[in-house]
Tab-separated table of C-alpha atoms in Angstrom:
chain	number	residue	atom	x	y	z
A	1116	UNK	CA	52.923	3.603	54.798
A	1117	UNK	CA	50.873	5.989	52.289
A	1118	UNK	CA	53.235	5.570	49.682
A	1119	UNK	CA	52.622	1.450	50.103
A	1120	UNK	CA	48.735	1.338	50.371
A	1121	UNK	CA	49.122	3.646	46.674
A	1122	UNK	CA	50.952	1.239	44.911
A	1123	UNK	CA	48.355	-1.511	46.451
A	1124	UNK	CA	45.523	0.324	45.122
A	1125	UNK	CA	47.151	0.784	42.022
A	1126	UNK	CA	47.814	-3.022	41.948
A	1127	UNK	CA	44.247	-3.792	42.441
A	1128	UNK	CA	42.790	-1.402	39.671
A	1129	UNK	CA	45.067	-2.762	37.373
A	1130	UNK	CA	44.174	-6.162	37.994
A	1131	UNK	CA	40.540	-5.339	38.164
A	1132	UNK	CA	40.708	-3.392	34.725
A	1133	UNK	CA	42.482	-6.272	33.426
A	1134	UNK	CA	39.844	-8.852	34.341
A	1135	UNK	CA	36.947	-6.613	33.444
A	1136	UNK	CA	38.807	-6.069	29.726
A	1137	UNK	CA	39.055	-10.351	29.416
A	1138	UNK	CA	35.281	-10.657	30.098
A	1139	UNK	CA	34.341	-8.226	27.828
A	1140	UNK	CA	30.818	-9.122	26.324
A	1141	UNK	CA	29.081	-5.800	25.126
A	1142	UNK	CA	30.734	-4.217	21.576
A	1143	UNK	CA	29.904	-0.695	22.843
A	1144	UNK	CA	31.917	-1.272	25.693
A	1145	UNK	CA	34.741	-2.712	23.471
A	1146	UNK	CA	34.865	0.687	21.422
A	1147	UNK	CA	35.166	2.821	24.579
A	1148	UNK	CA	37.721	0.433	25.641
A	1149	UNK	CA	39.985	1.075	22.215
A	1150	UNK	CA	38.893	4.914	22.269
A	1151	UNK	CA	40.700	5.516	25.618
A	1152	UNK	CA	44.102	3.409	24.770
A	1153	UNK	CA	44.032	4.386	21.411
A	1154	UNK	CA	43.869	8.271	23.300
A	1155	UNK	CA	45.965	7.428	25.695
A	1156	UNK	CA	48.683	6.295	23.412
A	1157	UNK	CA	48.202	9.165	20.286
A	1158	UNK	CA	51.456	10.670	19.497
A	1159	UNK	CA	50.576	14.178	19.951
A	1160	UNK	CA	53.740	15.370	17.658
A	1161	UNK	CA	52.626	13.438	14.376
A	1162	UNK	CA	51.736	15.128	11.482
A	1163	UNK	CA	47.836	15.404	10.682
A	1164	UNK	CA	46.997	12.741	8.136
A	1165	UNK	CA	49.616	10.267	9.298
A	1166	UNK	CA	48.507	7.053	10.279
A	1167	UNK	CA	49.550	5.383	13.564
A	1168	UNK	CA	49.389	2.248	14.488
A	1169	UNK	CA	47.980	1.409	18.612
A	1170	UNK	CA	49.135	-1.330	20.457
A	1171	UNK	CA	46.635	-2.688	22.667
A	1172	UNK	CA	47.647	-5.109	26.137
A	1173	UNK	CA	48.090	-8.652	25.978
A	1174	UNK	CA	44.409	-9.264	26.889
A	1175	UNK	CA	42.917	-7.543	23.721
A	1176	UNK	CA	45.254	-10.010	21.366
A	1177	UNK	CA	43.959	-10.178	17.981
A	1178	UNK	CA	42.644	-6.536	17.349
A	1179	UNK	CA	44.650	-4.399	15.081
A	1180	UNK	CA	44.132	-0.666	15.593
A	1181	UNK	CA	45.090	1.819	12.838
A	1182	UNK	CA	44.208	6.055	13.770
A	1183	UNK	CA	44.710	8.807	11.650
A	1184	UNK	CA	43.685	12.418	12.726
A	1185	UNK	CA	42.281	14.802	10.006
A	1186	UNK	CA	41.142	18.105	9.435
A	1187	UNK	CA	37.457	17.754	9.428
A	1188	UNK	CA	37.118	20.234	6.064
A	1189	UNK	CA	39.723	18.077	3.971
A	1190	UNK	CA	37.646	15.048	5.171
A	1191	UNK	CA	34.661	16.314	3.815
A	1192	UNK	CA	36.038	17.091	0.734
A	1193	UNK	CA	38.698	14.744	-0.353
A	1194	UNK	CA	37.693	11.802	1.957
A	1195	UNK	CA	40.370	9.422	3.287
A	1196	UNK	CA	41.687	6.412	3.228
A	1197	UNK	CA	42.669	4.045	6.274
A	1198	UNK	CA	43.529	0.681	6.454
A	1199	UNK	CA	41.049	-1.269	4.330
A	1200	UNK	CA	38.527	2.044	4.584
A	1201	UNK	CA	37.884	3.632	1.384
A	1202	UNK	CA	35.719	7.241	2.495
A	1203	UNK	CA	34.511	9.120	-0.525
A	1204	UNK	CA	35.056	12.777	-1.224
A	1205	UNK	CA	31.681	14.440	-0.528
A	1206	UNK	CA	30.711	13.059	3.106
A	1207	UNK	CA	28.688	14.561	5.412
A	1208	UNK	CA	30.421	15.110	9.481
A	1209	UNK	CA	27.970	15.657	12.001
A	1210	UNK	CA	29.305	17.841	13.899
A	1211	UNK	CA	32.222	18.604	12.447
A	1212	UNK	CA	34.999	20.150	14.793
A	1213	UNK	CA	38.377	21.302	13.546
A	1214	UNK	CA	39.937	17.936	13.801
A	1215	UNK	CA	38.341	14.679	13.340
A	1216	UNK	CA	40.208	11.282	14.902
A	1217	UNK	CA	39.442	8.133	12.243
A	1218	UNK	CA	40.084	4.687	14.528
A	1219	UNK	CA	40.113	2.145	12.065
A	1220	UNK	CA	39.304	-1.674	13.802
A	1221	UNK	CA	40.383	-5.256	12.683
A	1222	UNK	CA	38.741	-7.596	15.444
A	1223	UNK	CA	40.749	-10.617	14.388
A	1224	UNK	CA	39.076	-13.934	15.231
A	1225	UNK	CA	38.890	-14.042	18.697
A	1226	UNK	CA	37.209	-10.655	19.155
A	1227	UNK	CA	34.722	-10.704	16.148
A	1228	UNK	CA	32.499	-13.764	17.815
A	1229	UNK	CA	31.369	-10.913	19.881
A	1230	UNK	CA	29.100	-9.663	17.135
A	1231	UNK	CA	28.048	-13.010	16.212
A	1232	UNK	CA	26.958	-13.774	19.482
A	1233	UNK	CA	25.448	-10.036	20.194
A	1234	UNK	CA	23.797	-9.438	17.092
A	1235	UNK	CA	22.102	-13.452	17.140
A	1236	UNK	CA	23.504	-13.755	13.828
A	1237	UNK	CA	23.200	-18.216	14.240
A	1238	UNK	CA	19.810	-17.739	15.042
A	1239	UNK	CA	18.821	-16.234	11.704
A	1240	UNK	CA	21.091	-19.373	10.245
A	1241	UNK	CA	24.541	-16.854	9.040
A	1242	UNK	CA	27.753	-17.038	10.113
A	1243	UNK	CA	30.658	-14.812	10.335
A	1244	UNK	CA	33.072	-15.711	6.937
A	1245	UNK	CA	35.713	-12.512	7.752
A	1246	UNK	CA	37.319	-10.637	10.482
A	1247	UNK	CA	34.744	-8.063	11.325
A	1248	UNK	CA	36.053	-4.284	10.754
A	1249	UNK	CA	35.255	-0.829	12.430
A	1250	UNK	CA	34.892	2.470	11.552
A	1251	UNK	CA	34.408	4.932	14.624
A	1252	UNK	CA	35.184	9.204	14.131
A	1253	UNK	CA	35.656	10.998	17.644
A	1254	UNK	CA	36.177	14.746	17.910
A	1255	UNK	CA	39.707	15.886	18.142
A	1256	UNK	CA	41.819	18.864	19.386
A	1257	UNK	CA	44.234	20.858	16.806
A	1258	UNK	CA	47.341	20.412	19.206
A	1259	UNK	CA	46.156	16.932	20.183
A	1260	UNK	CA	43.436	14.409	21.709
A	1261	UNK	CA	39.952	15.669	23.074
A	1262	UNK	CA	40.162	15.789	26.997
A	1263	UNK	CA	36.298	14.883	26.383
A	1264	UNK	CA	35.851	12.457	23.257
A	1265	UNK	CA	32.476	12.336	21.700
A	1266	UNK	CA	32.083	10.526	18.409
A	1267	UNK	CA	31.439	12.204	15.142
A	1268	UNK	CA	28.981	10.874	12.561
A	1269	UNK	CA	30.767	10.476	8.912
A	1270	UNK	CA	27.679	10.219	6.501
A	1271	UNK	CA	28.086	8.882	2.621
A	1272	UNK	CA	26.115	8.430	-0.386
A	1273	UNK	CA	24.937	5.361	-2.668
A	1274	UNK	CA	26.966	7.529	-5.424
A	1275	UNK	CA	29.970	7.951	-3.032
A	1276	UNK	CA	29.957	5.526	0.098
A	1277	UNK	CA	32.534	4.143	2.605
A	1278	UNK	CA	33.815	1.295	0.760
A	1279	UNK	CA	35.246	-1.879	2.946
A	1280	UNK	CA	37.527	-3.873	1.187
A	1281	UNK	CA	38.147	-7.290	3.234
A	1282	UNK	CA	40.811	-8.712	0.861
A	1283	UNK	CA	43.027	-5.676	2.116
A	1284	UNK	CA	43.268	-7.038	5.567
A	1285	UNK	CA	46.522	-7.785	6.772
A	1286	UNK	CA	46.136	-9.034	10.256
A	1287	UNK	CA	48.405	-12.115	10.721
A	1288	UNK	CA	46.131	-13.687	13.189
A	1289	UNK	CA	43.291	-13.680	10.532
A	1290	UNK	CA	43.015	-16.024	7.483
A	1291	UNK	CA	42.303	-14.668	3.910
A	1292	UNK	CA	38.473	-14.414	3.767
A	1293	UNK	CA	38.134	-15.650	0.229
A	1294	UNK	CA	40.359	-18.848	1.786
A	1295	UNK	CA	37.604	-19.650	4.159
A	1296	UNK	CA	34.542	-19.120	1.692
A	1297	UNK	CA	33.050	-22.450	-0.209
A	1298	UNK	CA	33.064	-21.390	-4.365
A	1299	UNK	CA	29.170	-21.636	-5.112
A	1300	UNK	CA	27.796	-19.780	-1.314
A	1301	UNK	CA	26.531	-16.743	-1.050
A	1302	UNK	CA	28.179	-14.020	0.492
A	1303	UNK	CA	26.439	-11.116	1.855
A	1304	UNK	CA	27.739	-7.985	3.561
A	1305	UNK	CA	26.684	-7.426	7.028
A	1306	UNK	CA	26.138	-4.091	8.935
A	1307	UNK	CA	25.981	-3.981	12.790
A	1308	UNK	CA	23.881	-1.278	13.499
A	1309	UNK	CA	24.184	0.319	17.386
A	1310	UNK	CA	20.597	-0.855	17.691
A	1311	UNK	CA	21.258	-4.091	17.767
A	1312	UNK	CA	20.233	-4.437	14.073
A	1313	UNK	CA	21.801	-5.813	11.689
A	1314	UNK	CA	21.908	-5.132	7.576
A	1315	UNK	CA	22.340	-6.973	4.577
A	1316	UNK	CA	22.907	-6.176	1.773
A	1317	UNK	CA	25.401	-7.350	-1.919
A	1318	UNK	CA	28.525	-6.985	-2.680
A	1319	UNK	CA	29.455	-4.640	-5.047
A	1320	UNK	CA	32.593	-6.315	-6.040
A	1321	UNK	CA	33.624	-9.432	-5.036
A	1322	UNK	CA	34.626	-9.279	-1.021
A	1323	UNK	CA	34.176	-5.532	-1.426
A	1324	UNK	CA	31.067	-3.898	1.005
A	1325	UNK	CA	29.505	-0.906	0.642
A	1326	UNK	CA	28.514	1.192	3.495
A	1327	UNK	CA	26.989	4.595	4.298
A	1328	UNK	CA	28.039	5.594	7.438
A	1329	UNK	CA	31.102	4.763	10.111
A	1330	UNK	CA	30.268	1.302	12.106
A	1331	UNK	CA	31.013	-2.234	11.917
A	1332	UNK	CA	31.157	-4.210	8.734
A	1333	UNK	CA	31.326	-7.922	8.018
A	1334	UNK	CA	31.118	-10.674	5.741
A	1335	UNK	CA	28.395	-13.130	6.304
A	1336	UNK	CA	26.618	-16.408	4.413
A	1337	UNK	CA	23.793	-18.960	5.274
A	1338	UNK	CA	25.160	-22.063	7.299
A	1339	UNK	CA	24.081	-25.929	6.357
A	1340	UNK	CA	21.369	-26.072	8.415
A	1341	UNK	CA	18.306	-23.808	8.131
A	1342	UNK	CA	15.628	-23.661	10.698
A	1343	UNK	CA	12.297	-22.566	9.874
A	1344	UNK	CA	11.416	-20.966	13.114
A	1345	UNK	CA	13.002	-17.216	13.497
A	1346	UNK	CA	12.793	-17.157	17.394
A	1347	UNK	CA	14.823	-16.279	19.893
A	1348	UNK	CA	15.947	-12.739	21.693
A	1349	UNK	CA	18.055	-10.095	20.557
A	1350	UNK	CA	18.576	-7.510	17.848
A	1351	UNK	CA	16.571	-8.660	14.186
A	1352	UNK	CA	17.528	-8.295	11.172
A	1353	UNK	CA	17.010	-6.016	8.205
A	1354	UNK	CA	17.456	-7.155	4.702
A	1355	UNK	CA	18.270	-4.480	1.962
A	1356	UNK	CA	18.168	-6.015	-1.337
A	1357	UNK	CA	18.708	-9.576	-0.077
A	1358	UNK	CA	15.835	-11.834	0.674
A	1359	UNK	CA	16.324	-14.111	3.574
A	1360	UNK	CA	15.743	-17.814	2.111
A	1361	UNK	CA	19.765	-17.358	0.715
A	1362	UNK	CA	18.976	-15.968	-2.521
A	1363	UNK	CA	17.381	-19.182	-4.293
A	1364	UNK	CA	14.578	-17.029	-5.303
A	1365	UNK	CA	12.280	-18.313	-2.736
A	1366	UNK	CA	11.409	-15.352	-0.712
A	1367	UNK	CA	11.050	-13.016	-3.966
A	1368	UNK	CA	8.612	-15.784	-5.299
A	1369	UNK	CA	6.337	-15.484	-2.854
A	1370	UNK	CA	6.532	-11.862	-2.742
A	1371	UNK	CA	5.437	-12.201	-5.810
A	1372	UNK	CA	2.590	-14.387	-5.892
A	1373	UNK	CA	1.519	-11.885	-2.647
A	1374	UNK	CA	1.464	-8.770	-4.899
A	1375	UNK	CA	-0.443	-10.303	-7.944
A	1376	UNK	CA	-2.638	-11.570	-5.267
A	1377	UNK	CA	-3.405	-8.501	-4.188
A	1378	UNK	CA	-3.864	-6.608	-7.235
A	1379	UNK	CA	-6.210	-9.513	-8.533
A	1380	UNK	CA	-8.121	-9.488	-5.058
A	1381	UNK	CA	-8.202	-5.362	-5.437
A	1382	UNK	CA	-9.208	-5.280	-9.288
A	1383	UNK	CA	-12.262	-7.708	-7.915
A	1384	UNK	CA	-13.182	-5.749	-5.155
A	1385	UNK	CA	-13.465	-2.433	-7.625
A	1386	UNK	CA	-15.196	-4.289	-9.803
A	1387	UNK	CA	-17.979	-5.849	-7.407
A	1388	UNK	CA	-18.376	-2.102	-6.089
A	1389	UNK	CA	-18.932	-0.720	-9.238
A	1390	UNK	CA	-21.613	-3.185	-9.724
A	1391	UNK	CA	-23.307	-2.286	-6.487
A	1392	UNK	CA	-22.784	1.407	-7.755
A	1393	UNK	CA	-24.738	0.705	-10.649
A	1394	UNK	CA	-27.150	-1.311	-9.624
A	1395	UNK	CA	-27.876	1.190	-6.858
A	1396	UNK	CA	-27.985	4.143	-9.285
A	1397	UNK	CA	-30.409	2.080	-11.761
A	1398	UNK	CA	-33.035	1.406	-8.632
A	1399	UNK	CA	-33.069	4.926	-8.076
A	1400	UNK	CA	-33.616	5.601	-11.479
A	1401	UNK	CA	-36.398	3.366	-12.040
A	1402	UNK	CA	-38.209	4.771	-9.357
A	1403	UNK	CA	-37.895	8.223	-9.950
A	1404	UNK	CA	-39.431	7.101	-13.459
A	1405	UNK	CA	-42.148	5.146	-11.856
A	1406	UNK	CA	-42.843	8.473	-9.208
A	1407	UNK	CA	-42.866	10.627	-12.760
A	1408	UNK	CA	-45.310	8.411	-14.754
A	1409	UNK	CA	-47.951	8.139	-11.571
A	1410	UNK	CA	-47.957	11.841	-11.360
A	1411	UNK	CA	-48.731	12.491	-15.380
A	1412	UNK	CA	-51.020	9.798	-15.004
A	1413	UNK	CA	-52.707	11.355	-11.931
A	1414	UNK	CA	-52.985	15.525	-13.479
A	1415	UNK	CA	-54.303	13.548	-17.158
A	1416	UNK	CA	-57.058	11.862	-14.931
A	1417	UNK	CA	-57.995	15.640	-13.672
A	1418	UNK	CA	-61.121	17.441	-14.583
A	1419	UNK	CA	-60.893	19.895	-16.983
A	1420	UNK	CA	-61.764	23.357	-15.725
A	1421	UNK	CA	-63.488	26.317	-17.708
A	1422	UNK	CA	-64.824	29.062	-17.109
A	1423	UNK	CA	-68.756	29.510	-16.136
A	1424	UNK	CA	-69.422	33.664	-16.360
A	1425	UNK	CA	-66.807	35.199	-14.375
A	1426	UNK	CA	-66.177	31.301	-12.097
A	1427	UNK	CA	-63.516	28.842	-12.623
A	1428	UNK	CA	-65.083	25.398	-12.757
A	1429	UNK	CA	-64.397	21.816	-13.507
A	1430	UNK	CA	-66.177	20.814	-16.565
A	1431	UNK	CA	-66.686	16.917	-17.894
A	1432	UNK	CA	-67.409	16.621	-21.081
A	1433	UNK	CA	-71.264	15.477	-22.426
A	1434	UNK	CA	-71.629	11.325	-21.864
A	1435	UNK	CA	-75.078	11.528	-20.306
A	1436	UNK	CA	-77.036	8.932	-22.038
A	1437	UNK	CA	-80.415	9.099	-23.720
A	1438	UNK	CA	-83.878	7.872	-22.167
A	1439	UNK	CA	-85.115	4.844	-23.410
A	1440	UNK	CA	-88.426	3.724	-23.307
A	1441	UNK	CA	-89.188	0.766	-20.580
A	1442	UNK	CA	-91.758	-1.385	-22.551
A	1443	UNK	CA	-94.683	-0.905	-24.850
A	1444	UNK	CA	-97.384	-0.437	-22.746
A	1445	UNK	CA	-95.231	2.897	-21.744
A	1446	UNK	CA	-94.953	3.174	-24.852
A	1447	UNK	CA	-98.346	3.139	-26.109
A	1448	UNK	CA	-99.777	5.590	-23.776
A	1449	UNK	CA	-97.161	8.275	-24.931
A	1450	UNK	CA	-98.001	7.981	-28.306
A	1451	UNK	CA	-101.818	7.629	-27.907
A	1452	UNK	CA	-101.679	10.886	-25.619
A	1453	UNK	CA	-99.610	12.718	-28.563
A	1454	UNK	CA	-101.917	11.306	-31.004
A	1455	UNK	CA	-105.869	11.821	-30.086
């Protein structure tokens, strides 16, 4: 009776696991999910640097799953290469262990929507034109598989990223990209950041990407339609070195006509202030002239001092005025008493 209420339990968390994995809707879940099978099913006597290829159930059909395990040293040093994963010598693991387990993801069609749909991609008018690939690094053990898993960070350079080359894809489920791509659109390279971001950026050869860390990569272009409004929920987007108006110019133009705007309404403003400045400094000026000329005027209006015997005194010079005789009558009595 014990033995058949295990194998009913079993049963039921098999079924359970199975239905949980077909309504999958969150991408971090969806790595955790290919971390443990891809751990479960690591062949523990392969050679380090030997890629393996996982097998994933029935209900994850359409996601090809490539692993290699490396020594975390030669990584940094030599890089590596896994399924269309270029790494560059020279990267930076943070932290590195002794062994470093590369799972390499191909999402197929049916699995990549998941991103389109997470990341609001329609909203901002783009529109998955490739499979979208993964990059993930998890800590591993030199005799096998970490018992607890945590993932690594692989770091690159703009002089030696992670190149992603799309054309290198060889999932059967998934048409070629450049098959499904209209001649004159343009084609941008998408990063899915685990912040619900997302980054743009060119290509730096055609359906090659350039990345600078281990994620999820993409090829992406404007749809038909454009919508001027930029609502709705969910992650944003980032542009690097891509405007968002499709690359017609339109965005950079008005960027444009903003910054000589600004430099025109700056050079104005300086100038006005100077003017204040000066005019300011002149006022003062004149007044401190006007304040100097009242008090010259003021001490050369002064008396005149000298001295009087042994006393200081103020002194004006002689401008007394003469008598003058009033009339003649006056007159003639001075002279007749002068005169007897």
């Amino acid at each position: 009776m014990d033995s058949f209420s295990f194998y009913i339990i079993i049963i039921l968390l098999l079924s359970f696991h199975q239905s949980e994995s077909q309504s999958i809707q969150s991408t971090h879940l969806l790595d955790l999910m290919i971390r443990d099978y891809t751990i479960r099913n690591f062949k523990l006597n392969l050679n380090t640097g030997i890629t393996q290829k996982i097998y994933l159930p029935s209900n994850f059909s359409g996601i090809d799953i490539d692993t290699v395990k490396l020594r975390c040293g030669s990584l940094r040093r030599y890089g590596a290469k896994i399924g269309e994963f270029h790494i560059g010598s020279g990267v930076t693991v943070e932290p590195c262990p002794e062994r470093v387990m590369l799972i390499r993801q191909n999402l197929g069609s049916n699995w990549s929507s998941i991103y389109s749909t997470g990341y609001n991609l329609a909203v901002y008018n783009y529109k998955l034109v490739s499979p979208v690939l993964g990059l993930l690094a998890y800590n591993a053990n030199p005799d096998g598989v970490a018992t607890n898993p945590y993932e690594v960070n692989v770091m690159a350079t703009d002089q030696n990223p992670i190149l992603i080359d799309f054309l290198s894809s060889k999932t059967t489920d998934n048409p070629n990209p450049k098959a499904t791509m209209k001649k004159n659109s343009s084609v941008l390279c998408a990063c899915f950041i685990s912040n619900a971001n997302t980054t743009f950026s060119e290509q730096v050869s055609p359906y090659v990407c350039k990345g600078t860390r281990q994620g999820h990569y993409a090829l992406v272009m404007k749809t038909e339609t454009q919508k001027d409004d930029h609502d709705g929920g969910g992650g944003g987007v980032v542009t690097s070195s891509t405007d968002m108006n499709g690359g017609n110019g339109g965005g950079k133009l008005s960027r444009w006509k903003v910054a000589v705007g600004s430099v025109i309404g700056s050079g104005i403003g300086a100038i006005l202030l100077g003017m204040l400045v000066v005019a300011m400094l002149v006022k003062v000026k004149k007044k401190a002239m006007r304040e100097e000329m009242e008090r010259r005027a003021y001490e050369e209006e002064a008396l005149q001092v000298s001295m009087v015997g042994h006393v200081r005194a103020p002194t004006a010079p002689g401008t007394r005025t003469l008598p003058r005789i009033a009339d003649d009558r006056y007159k003639n009595t001075h002279l007749n008493s002068n005169y007897p």
